[in-house]
Structure formats: C-alpha cells, structure tokens
Short mmCIF file of C-alpha atoms and ligand atoms in Angstrom, two decimals:
data_model
loop_
_atom_site.label_atom_id
_atom_site.label_comp_id
_atom_site.label_asym_id
_atom_site.label_seq_id
_atom_site.Cartn_x
_atom_site.Cartn_y
_atom_site.Cartn_z
CA MET K 1 -0.01 -0.05 -0.06
CA THR K 2 1.64 3.27 -1.02
CA ASP K 3 0.59 6.66 0.40
CA SER K 4 -1.10 7.65 -2.92
CA GLN K 5 -3.45 4.74 -2.89
CA PHE K 6 -5.42 6.54 -0.26
CA ASP K 7 -5.41 10.12 0.72
CA HIS K 8 -2.70 9.85 3.42
CA GLN K 9 -1.73 13.53 3.25
CA ALA K 10 -5.46 14.36 4.28
CA ILE K 11 -4.80 12.54 7.59
CA ARG K 12 -1.33 13.77 8.07
CA SER K 13 -2.39 17.35 7.60
CA GLN K 14 -4.73 17.18 10.64
CA PHE K 15 -1.76 17.31 12.96
CA PRO K 16 -0.59 20.75 13.10
CA ILE K 17 2.64 20.03 15.00
CA LEU K 18 4.04 18.12 12.17
CA ASP K 19 4.57 21.35 10.15
CA MET K 20 7.05 22.53 12.71
CA GLN K 21 10.55 23.63 12.04
CA LEU K 22 13.34 22.72 14.45
CA GLY K 23 16.07 25.22 13.80
CA ASP K 24 17.11 24.63 10.19
CA ASN K 25 15.24 21.41 9.89
CA PRO K 26 11.58 20.33 9.68
CA LEU K 27 10.57 18.05 12.39
CA CYS K 28 10.63 14.34 11.70
CA TYR K 29 8.68 12.70 14.39
CA LEU K 30 9.44 9.09 15.04
CA ASP K 31 8.73 8.87 18.77
CA THR K 32 4.96 8.03 18.66
CA ALA K 33 5.36 5.11 20.96
CA ALA K 34 6.38 7.64 23.73
CA THR K 35 3.41 9.87 23.06
CA SER K 36 1.48 10.37 19.81
CA GLN K 37 0.79 13.79 18.14
CA LYS K 38 -2.67 15.18 18.49
CA PRO K 39 -4.96 16.02 15.66
CA GLN K 40 -6.81 19.24 15.49
CA CYS K 41 -10.19 17.62 16.39
CA VAL K 42 -8.73 16.65 19.74
CA LEU K 43 -7.37 20.10 20.52
CA ASP K 44 -10.85 21.53 19.34
CA ALA K 45 -12.86 19.32 21.45
CA MET K 46 -10.83 20.20 24.56
CA ASN K 47 -10.97 23.88 23.76
CA GLU K 48 -14.76 23.73 23.26
CA TYR K 49 -15.26 22.11 26.59
CA TYR K 50 -13.57 24.83 28.37
CA VAL K 51 -15.18 27.64 26.29
CA GLN K 52 -18.68 26.37 26.15
CA ASN K 53 -19.25 23.43 28.64
CA ASN K 54 -16.91 23.83 31.59
CA ALA K 55 -18.51 22.55 34.81
CA ASN K 56 -17.94 19.68 37.13
CA VAL K 57 -19.53 16.54 36.36
CA HIS K 58 -22.11 14.41 38.27
CA ARG K 59 -22.69 17.18 40.92
CA ALA K 60 -24.86 20.08 40.18
CA ALA K 61 -28.35 20.51 38.85
CA HIS K 62 -27.56 23.31 36.46
CA GLN K 63 -27.47 23.06 32.64
CA LEU K 64 -23.83 23.48 32.25
CA ALA K 65 -23.04 20.50 34.53
CA ALA K 66 -25.67 18.49 32.77
CA ARG K 67 -23.91 19.13 29.40
CA ALA K 68 -20.40 18.42 30.80
CA THR K 69 -21.65 15.23 32.54
CA GLN K 70 -23.35 14.03 29.24
CA LYS K 71 -20.29 14.66 27.23
CA TYR K 72 -18.11 12.91 29.79
CA GLU K 73 -20.47 9.83 30.07
CA ASN K 74 -20.77 9.72 26.19
CA VAL K 75 -16.92 9.05 26.17
CA ARG K 76 -17.44 6.18 28.47
CA MET K 77 -19.89 4.63 25.97
CA GLN K 78 -17.52 5.49 23.07
CA VAL K 79 -14.64 3.57 24.91
CA GLN K 80 -16.99 0.58 25.68
CA HIS K 81 -17.84 0.26 21.84
CA PHE K 82 -14.30 0.99 20.82
CA ILE K 83 -12.86 -2.02 22.90
CA HIS K 84 -15.97 -4.09 22.51
CA ALA K 85 -16.76 -4.19 26.31
CA ALA K 86 -20.33 -5.53 27.19
CA THR K 87 -21.30 -2.53 29.29
CA SER K 88 -20.05 1.02 29.95
CA GLN K 89 -19.93 0.24 33.83
CA GLN K 90 -16.77 -1.70 32.94
CA ILE K 91 -14.94 1.30 31.74
CA ILE K 92 -13.14 3.24 34.52
CA PHE K 93 -11.49 6.55 33.79
CA THR K 94 -7.87 6.84 35.24
CA HIS K 95 -5.01 9.16 34.52
CA GLY K 96 -3.15 6.62 32.38
CA THR K 97 -1.89 2.95 32.00
CA THR K 98 0.39 3.46 35.06
CA GLU K 99 -2.55 4.53 37.38
CA SER K 100 -4.72 1.80 35.95
CA ILE K 101 -2.28 -1.00 36.78
CA ASN K 102 -1.66 0.41 40.13
CA MET K 103 -5.30 0.53 40.83
CA VAL K 104 -5.57 -3.22 40.16
CA ALA K 105 -2.55 -4.22 42.08
CA HIS K 106 -3.46 -2.12 45.02
CA GLY K 107 -7.10 -3.16 44.81
CA LEU K 108 -6.11 -6.94 44.88
CA THR K 109 -4.04 -6.60 48.04
CA GLU K 110 -6.83 -8.31 50.12
CA GLN K 111 -7.10 -11.20 47.71
CA PHE K 112 -3.33 -12.20 47.83
CA GLN K 113 -1.41 -14.11 50.37
CA GLN K 114 2.10 -15.47 51.12
CA GLY K 115 3.38 -17.64 48.43
CA ASP K 116 0.75 -16.60 45.79
CA VAL K 117 2.35 -16.50 42.29
CA ILE K 118 2.10 -13.44 39.91
CA LEU K 119 3.54 -14.18 36.39
CA VAL K 120 4.79 -11.10 34.56
CA ASP K 121 5.82 -10.78 30.97
CA GLY K 122 9.73 -10.60 30.91
CA ALA K 123 9.54 -7.84 28.34
CA ALA K 124 6.96 -5.58 30.08
CA HIS K 125 7.12 -1.95 30.76
CA HIS K 126 8.07 -1.07 34.31
CA ALA K 127 4.54 0.12 34.80
CA ASN K 128 3.59 -3.46 34.48
CA ILE K 129 6.30 -4.81 36.76
CA VAL K 130 6.83 -2.56 39.70
CA PRO K 131 3.06 -2.47 40.88
CA TRP K 132 3.23 -6.32 41.04
CA GLN K 133 6.46 -6.26 42.99
CA ALA K 134 4.81 -3.75 45.44
CA LEU K 135 1.79 -6.04 45.74
CA ALA K 136 4.14 -8.94 46.42
CA GLN K 137 6.04 -7.03 49.02
CA ARG K 138 2.73 -6.16 50.78
CA THR K 139 1.39 -9.66 50.73
CA GLY K 140 4.27 -12.15 50.67
CA ALA K 141 3.26 -13.20 47.03
CA LYS K 142 6.15 -13.85 44.47
CA VAL K 143 6.60 -12.26 41.04
CA ILE K 144 8.00 -14.65 38.56
CA PRO K 145 9.02 -13.24 35.21
CA ILE K 146 8.05 -15.20 32.07
CA PRO K 147 11.30 -15.98 30.16
CA LEU K 148 12.00 -14.53 26.75
CA ASP K 149 13.69 -16.07 23.80
CA SER K 150 16.77 -14.64 22.01
CA ASN K 151 14.40 -12.37 20.13
CA GLY K 152 12.95 -10.85 23.16
CA ARG K 153 9.65 -12.62 22.73
CA ILE K 154 7.81 -14.60 25.37
CA ASP K 155 8.93 -18.26 25.49
CA LEU K 156 5.58 -19.96 25.20
CA THR K 157 6.90 -23.30 26.44
CA ALA K 158 8.30 -21.73 29.57
CA TYR K 159 4.97 -20.01 30.02
CA ASP K 160 3.07 -23.32 29.86
CA ASP K 161 5.53 -24.69 32.37
CA LEU K 162 4.90 -21.66 34.79
CA LEU K 163 1.13 -22.20 34.46
CA THR K 164 1.53 -25.45 36.38
CA GLN K 165 2.57 -23.25 39.39
CA LEU K 166 -1.19 -22.09 39.31
CA PRO K 167 -0.49 -18.49 39.47
CA LYS K 168 -3.00 -16.18 40.98
CA LEU K 169 -2.32 -13.47 38.36
CA VAL K 170 -0.81 -13.21 34.89
CA ALA K 171 0.32 -9.70 33.65
CA LEU K 172 1.16 -9.34 30.05
CA SER K 173 1.87 -6.70 27.34
CA HIS K 174 -0.31 -6.82 24.32
CA VAL K 175 2.28 -5.05 22.25
CA THR K 176 5.76 -4.41 23.83
CA ASN K 177 6.82 -0.77 23.96
CA ALA K 178 10.58 -1.31 23.49
CA LEU K 179 10.51 -3.77 20.48
CA GLY K 180 6.97 -3.46 19.10
CA THR K 181 6.53 -7.12 19.52
CA LEU K 182 2.99 -8.61 19.54
CA ASN K 183 2.13 -11.23 22.18
CA PRO K 184 -0.59 -13.94 21.32
CA VAL K 185 -2.75 -12.73 24.12
CA ASN K 186 -5.92 -14.51 23.21
CA GLU K 187 -4.06 -17.86 23.55
CA MET K 188 -2.09 -16.84 26.60
CA VAL K 189 -5.25 -15.57 28.46
CA ALA K 190 -7.15 -18.56 27.51
CA LYS K 191 -4.43 -20.87 29.11
CA ALA K 192 -4.32 -18.71 32.10
CA ASN K 193 -8.19 -18.79 32.63
CA LYS K 194 -7.94 -22.59 32.45
CA VAL K 195 -5.67 -22.52 35.80
CA GLY K 196 -7.96 -19.94 37.29
CA ALA K 197 -5.52 -16.99 37.15
CA LEU K 198 -6.77 -13.47 36.95
CA THR K 199 -5.22 -11.66 33.72
CA LEU K 200 -4.23 -8.14 33.10
CA ILE K 201 -3.27 -6.91 29.57
CA ASP K 202 -1.30 -3.75 29.13
CA GLY K 203 -2.68 -2.45 25.99
CA ALA K 204 -0.68 0.98 25.91
CA GLN K 205 1.04 0.23 22.70
CA ALA K 206 -1.86 -1.78 21.09
CA VAL K 207 -4.84 0.39 21.10
CA ALA K 208 -3.68 2.88 18.51
CA HIS K 209 -2.65 0.18 16.03
CA LEU K 210 -5.04 -2.88 16.46
CA ASP K 211 -8.70 -3.52 16.87
CA ILE K 212 -9.23 -4.40 20.48
CA ASP K 213 -11.96 -6.77 21.53
CA VAL K 214 -11.71 -7.41 25.24
CA GLU K 215 -14.44 -9.88 25.23
CA SER K 216 -12.68 -12.10 22.70
CA ILE K 217 -9.41 -11.68 24.45
CA GLY K 218 -11.16 -12.86 27.57
CA CYS K 219 -8.81 -10.96 30.14
CA ASP K 220 -10.05 -9.71 33.47
CA TYR K 221 -8.42 -6.35 33.03
CA TYR K 222 -7.26 -4.29 29.99
CA VAL K 223 -5.63 -0.95 30.37
CA PHE K 224 -4.31 1.89 28.18
CA SER K 225 -3.41 5.57 28.02
CA GLY K 226 -5.27 8.18 25.95
CA HIS K 227 -1.93 10.07 24.95
CA LYS K 228 -0.60 7.05 22.91
CA MET K 229 -3.72 6.95 20.80
CA TYR K 230 -3.92 10.55 19.55
CA GLY K 231 -5.60 11.76 22.76
CA PRO K 232 -4.43 14.03 25.51
CA THR K 233 -2.12 13.21 28.43
CA GLY K 234 -3.72 12.76 31.91
CA VAL K 235 -6.40 10.30 30.84
CA GLY K 236 -6.46 6.51 30.75
CA ILE K 237 -8.69 3.46 30.91
CA LEU K 238 -9.11 0.64 33.17
CA TYR K 239 -11.41 -2.06 31.66
CA GLY K 240 -12.36 -4.98 33.71
CA LYS K 241 -14.89 -7.81 33.94
CA LEU K 242 -17.57 -6.77 36.33
CA ASN K 243 -16.65 -9.29 39.00
CA ALA K 244 -12.93 -8.58 38.52
CA LEU K 245 -13.66 -4.76 39.14
CA GLU K 246 -16.06 -5.52 42.12
CA ILE K 247 -13.24 -7.27 44.04
CA LEU K 248 -10.89 -4.36 43.79
CA THR K 249 -10.62 -2.22 46.96
CA PRO K 250 -10.62 1.37 45.74
CA MET K 251 -7.16 2.89 45.73
CA LEU K 252 -8.56 6.27 46.06
CA THR K 253 -11.49 7.23 48.41
CA GLY K 254 -13.45 10.51 48.87
CA GLY K 255 -16.05 12.25 46.84
CA GLU K 256 -17.88 10.86 43.93
CA MET K 257 -17.15 7.19 44.87
CA ILE K 258 -19.61 6.84 47.75
CA LYS K 259 -23.22 6.01 48.43
CA THR K 260 -23.55 7.46 51.97
CA VAL K 261 -21.10 8.86 54.36
CA SER K 262 -21.41 9.39 57.98
CA PHE K 263 -18.91 9.34 60.97
CA ASN K 264 -20.43 6.12 61.95
CA GLY K 265 -19.63 4.46 58.75
CA THR K 266 -19.41 4.99 55.00
CA SER K 267 -20.74 2.93 52.21
CA TYR K 268 -19.25 2.93 48.64
CA GLY K 269 -21.10 3.48 45.44
CA GLU K 270 -21.57 1.24 42.47
CA LEU K 271 -19.25 0.80 39.52
CA PRO K 272 -17.92 2.68 37.73
CA ASN K 273 -18.07 5.61 40.17
CA ARG K 274 -16.65 3.51 43.08
CA LEU K 275 -13.32 3.53 41.27
CA GLU K 276 -13.35 7.09 40.27
CA ALA K 277 -12.90 9.33 43.46
CA GLY K 278 -12.60 13.00 43.02
CA THR K 279 -13.04 15.30 40.15
CA PRO K 280 -11.95 13.46 37.01
CA ALA K 281 -9.83 14.80 34.14
CA ILE K 282 -12.95 16.01 32.29
CA ALA K 283 -11.51 17.90 29.39
CA GLU K 284 -9.02 15.01 28.77
CA VAL K 285 -11.80 12.44 28.80
CA ILE K 286 -13.59 14.65 26.11
CA GLY K 287 -10.38 14.86 24.20
CA LEU K 288 -10.09 11.09 24.35
CA GLY K 289 -13.49 10.93 22.88
CA ALA K 290 -12.46 13.02 19.97
CA ALA K 291 -9.44 10.87 19.44
CA ILE K 292 -11.57 7.78 19.39
CA SER K 293 -13.86 9.36 16.84
CA PHE K 294 -10.77 10.37 14.87
CA LEU K 295 -9.47 6.84 14.94
CA SER K 296 -12.79 5.17 14.11
CA ASN K 297 -13.31 7.37 10.95
CA LEU K 298 -9.90 6.34 9.54
CA PRO K 299 -9.86 3.84 6.68
CA LYS K 300 -9.04 0.96 8.99
CA ILE K 301 -7.67 -1.56 6.50
CA GLN K 302 -5.57 0.95 4.46
CA ILE K 303 -4.00 2.51 7.71
CA ARG K 304 -3.14 -1.00 9.06
CA GLN K 305 -1.46 -1.78 5.72
CA HIS K 306 0.14 1.58 5.58
CA GLU K 307 1.61 1.14 9.01
CA LEU K 308 2.83 -2.36 8.35
CA HIS K 309 4.46 -1.29 4.91
CA LEU K 310 6.23 1.57 6.72
CA ILE K 311 7.58 -0.71 9.52
CA GLN K 312 8.88 -3.15 7.00
CA TYR K 313 10.39 -0.43 4.94
CA LEU K 314 12.06 1.00 8.08
CA GLN K 315 13.46 -2.45 8.83
CA GLN K 316 14.63 -2.93 5.44
CA GLN K 317 16.36 0.52 5.04
CA LEU K 318 18.07 -0.11 8.37
CA SER K 319 19.48 -3.39 7.45
CA GLN K 320 20.87 -2.10 4.27
CA LEU K 321 22.64 0.65 6.02
CA GLY K 322 25.01 -1.80 7.63
CA ASP K 323 26.40 -1.82 11.16
CA ILE K 324 22.90 -1.95 12.64
CA SER K 325 21.59 -4.60 15.04
CA VAL K 326 17.74 -4.78 14.99
CA TYR K 327 15.92 -6.36 17.94
CA GLY K 328 12.81 -8.32 18.24
CA VAL K 329 12.15 -9.05 14.61
CA THR K 330 11.34 -12.55 13.43
CA THR K 331 10.26 -13.92 9.96
CA ASP K 332 6.71 -13.37 10.99
CA ASN K 333 7.09 -9.65 10.29
CA ASP K 334 4.48 -8.85 12.80
CA ASN K 335 6.10 -5.94 14.68
CA ILE K 336 3.59 -3.24 15.51
CA GLY K 337 4.58 0.45 15.45
CA ALA K 338 8.25 0.35 16.41
CA VAL K 339 11.74 -0.77 15.47
CA ALA K 340 14.46 -1.15 18.03
CA PHE K 341 18.16 -0.91 16.92
CA ASN K 342 21.62 0.01 17.71
CA LEU K 343 24.31 1.41 15.61
CA ALA K 344 27.36 -0.90 15.87
CA ASP K 345 28.68 -0.36 19.48
CA GLU K 346 27.63 3.27 19.65
CA HIS K 347 25.86 4.56 22.76
CA HIS K 348 22.06 4.99 21.88
CA GLN K 349 22.14 8.40 23.57
CA ASP K 350 24.80 9.74 21.18
CA VAL K 351 22.85 8.49 18.23
CA GLY K 352 19.75 10.04 19.46
CA ILE K 353 21.42 13.34 20.07
CA LEU K 354 23.06 13.53 16.68
CA LEU K 355 19.71 12.54 14.99
CA ASP K 356 17.89 15.37 16.95
CA GLN K 357 20.42 17.78 15.61
CA GLN K 358 18.99 17.03 12.25
CA GLY K 359 15.46 17.37 13.32
CA VAL K 360 14.75 13.66 13.87
CA ALA K 361 13.05 12.61 16.94
CA ILE K 362 13.52 8.92 18.16
CA ARG K 363 13.89 7.52 21.48
CA GLY K 364 17.12 6.17 23.01
CA GLY K 365 17.38 4.33 26.52
CA HIS K 366 16.08 1.28 28.35
CA HIS K 367 12.57 2.24 27.28
CA CYS K 368 11.36 1.52 30.92
CA ALA K 369 12.06 -2.18 30.17
CA MET K 370 15.30 -2.77 31.96
CA PRO K 371 14.52 -6.48 32.46
CA LEU K 372 14.12 -6.86 28.72
CA MET K 373 17.40 -5.04 28.08
CA GLN K 374 19.13 -7.37 30.51
CA SER K 375 17.69 -10.37 28.51
CA LEU K 376 18.99 -8.97 25.31
CA GLN K 377 22.37 -8.27 26.95
CA ILE K 378 22.31 -4.56 26.07
CA LYS K 379 22.27 -1.45 28.14
CA GLY K 380 19.69 0.23 26.03
CA CYS K 381 18.78 0.86 22.33
CA CYS K 382 17.28 3.37 19.80
CA ARG K 383 13.69 3.05 18.94
CA ALA K 384 11.91 4.60 15.87
CA SER K 385 8.20 4.53 16.20
CA ILE K 386 5.43 5.58 13.78
CA GLY K 387 1.74 6.64 13.86
CA VAL K 388 -1.07 7.02 11.43
CA TYR K 389 0.51 10.32 10.33
CA SER K 390 4.03 8.90 9.47
CA ASN K 391 5.02 8.53 5.85
CA GLN K 392 7.87 7.28 3.73
CA GLN K 393 9.50 10.57 3.68
CA ASP K 394 9.80 10.33 7.46
CA VAL K 395 11.63 6.99 7.10
CA ASP K 396 13.72 8.43 4.30
CA ARG K 397 14.78 11.44 6.31
CA PHE K 398 15.49 9.37 9.39
CA ILE K 399 17.72 6.89 7.27
CA SER K 400 19.64 9.88 5.52
CA ALA K 401 20.15 11.50 8.99
CA LEU K 402 21.38 8.04 10.43
CA THR K 403 23.87 7.76 7.56
CA GLU K 404 25.17 11.08 8.49
CA VAL K 405 25.50 9.80 12.12
CA LYS K 406 27.22 6.79 11.04
CA SER K 407 29.78 8.91 9.09
CA ILE K 408 30.35 10.91 12.15
CA LEU K 409 30.71 8.07 14.64
CA LEU K 410 32.19 5.19 12.75
C1 LIG B 501 3.51 -0.83 27.21
C2 LIG B 501 3.41 0.37 27.97
N1 LIG B 501 2.93 0.25 29.38
C3 LIG B 501 2.89 1.33 30.12
C4 LIG B 501 3.22 2.50 29.83
C5 LIG B 501 2.96 3.65 30.86
O1 LIG B 501 2.11 4.52 30.28
P1 LIG B 501 1.71 5.79 31.00
O2 LIG B 501 3.05 6.54 31.18
O3 LIG B 501 0.83 6.61 29.92
O4 LIG B 501 0.96 5.65 32.17
C6 LIG B 501 3.69 2.76 28.59
C7 LIG B 501 4.42 4.13 28.25
O5 LIG B 501 5.24 4.15 27.52
C8 LIG B 501 3.91 1.67 27.74
O6 LIG B 501 4.42 1.77 26.48
#
C-alpha cells in the first residue's frame, strides 16, 4: 500500500505540530510510542469544553453541569464500543496505564497471600512490573518473570511450564513498547483462565494500532493511556470484567465514589463511580472521545497496511545501512509500530542526540524495560516508532540522518 493509494496527506495534515521547523530542519517525528501527536479535532474538543461547557460532572443541577456530564459519560460509551466491552460500567477513567495497573495491584491486596504467584511478561514496561512487585511486598506473594527467547519474545513453552504453578495473576503486554513485538494474548489468556488465574493486559502500545476486542481476548483487566492513541495526556482506561472490578478495593476514596457518608460508617457507590474518586480529568476524557472518533473514522484496512508497510520499509532500510543490530524481529514480520536498533557499539544516547540535531526525534534508552534489556544483553537501544501520520519521507529522512550519524561516529 503506498501513500497515494489513499489520501494519506489528508490524515497527516490534521496534525498541526508536524509542520514545525526545528532550527534549520523540519520536524521528523518518530517517537509516537512515547506519545502520539494530537489531531486538530482533539485540540478543538478540549478547547470547546472549556469555552462552552466547563462545569464539574455528576454534581450540580444546572445546565452546564448536565452538558459536561453528558459529554463525559458519552465518552465512556464510546470507549465501551471501541474495545467491545459488554457494558459502560466496565470502563473506569484513570489518569493513564500506570495508574490503571496500580489501581488493580493495590485493589487486589486483600485477595493475595504469602506464596501466591504472579507471572509477569519478561518484556513488560516497568509500569507492568513494579506495581506487582509492590503487591508482592505487601502480601508475601512472589513475582516470577515469564522468560524470553533470544528475540525478546515470550517463550511460550516456558509460559506453559509456569502455569503449572497455578499463578493467581498473569500480567502481559499486548504489544511491547521497546520492541513493538506482539504477544498472542488470546491464546495466553485462555491458558491462564484454565488454571484460574486473573489476567491483566497492558494495551498501551496496542490500542492505536489494532482492533481491540476485550470480550474475545477474555482478560479480566485491559488498560491503556489516551496520549498514545492521539488523545491528551492525563487520561487512561481501566477496563475490567464486572466481577474483577468488584473485587478491587478502591485505591482512592473520597467524593464521587460513595453511596452514603457518616462518621458512623461510609458505604461505597456502584461501578464505575466506586473506582473514580474525586473530580476527573474532564477535558481530557472529552479529548479522548475526539481521538476515538478520529481513529474510528480512519480507513482501517488501509491504515493498517500503511503502518505495516512503513515498519517493514524501516526495517529493510536499516538493514541495508549496515552496522545495525535490529531487535525483536522474526520472519513473521509482525512488529507493531516500532523498530528497536543499535548502531554498531555506539551509545544509543549519542545516536539520538546526533539525529535530533538533524530534526529527527527518536527515543534512546532502556525504554522503561530494564529486564528486557538485560535479557537482550544490552544497556539500551534506539527506537523509531510511527503513527497514522508517519510517511515514507519520514523514514527516508531518518535513514539519511542516520547515514550522517554513522559517518560521524564510525
Ligand atoms: C507498554 C506500556 N505500558 C505502560 C506505559 C505507561 O504509560 P503511561 O506513562 O501513560 O502511564 C507505557 C508508556 O510508555 C507503555 O508503552
């Protein structure tokens, strides 16, 4: 699929920041996995909320509050349909993936005891590791990493073996942020369900690229952030099966989440409010709704093919450059959104800085996935990542800038 086979420019032109000049160079943005750029419709929706509808939700009897509440609750239904959840009660607004996972890990404290096993994807983002370690510390449970193969992918045989330990919970990434590798979550969740484990899927790197169907995945919890799917920062989602949400002890208590309060005792409200204490990020939720509309209106098949083509083109161009190690790629060619690499023995930070001097924004570091880096026996790597707005010129500019970096460093 080439850009000319559908009007890709019409999509790209909705992102005003992409016209930016950085010094002498136009911006070449290849750091979408860290955060995506925002289309004008998201900026407009947030602005419109503040200019025309600003009021607190759920509280007052006045018209403005009713309008704000309706817009806020409409987004809950939009998210429900977007990820194919059965009811909107299962959609909890949070501030992002990190908070969503912490809410689950904190909320399950009373369900865990000494010796319980938590299996965690060995390639997970720290946000999907550290909250489980903290839960283990509180309860005496133990966290066991699911081993990876030499490509940084989950070793499915090792996973099967670990399931014989009857874990209480399995935490997986849908798509890994460092390498863009796709986990077979449907199959892995089905196996975990068979041994009675709860399952949490971190979808932060998946929602902007794949169709998500939480019912068919069958997981107990699915979490993601608005800012990686063309929405604003400060909003995220915790989806859960109703019974899986009901067993969570609220991490935050206070206003909005109660039924009655007295100094003799307080009772908590129903889902979803029970897990949404305090004033939520209303404008951000509305911005997320605009991002979902934006994503839903894209020509889905063409965009998927476009992204796949770009990633493969990126991998191909990198390997032709020479002196490049690419991580996490197999003959399945199923990487999503990102390519991780190193230039010879050069430090990823030096490569990133020299690319930035040419206007090319990529990410260098451990990508909040230190255990994965340890497993690949590297300190860190560079990562170029794409979004719906990325095009072949971005890849060509990146490769020509990297050629320049190579001539400086090698
Ligand atoms: C796979 C994955 N999980 C979790 C996170 C944390 O997301 P947030 O910082 O939005 O909470 C990220 C962010 O990079 C991620 O890529």
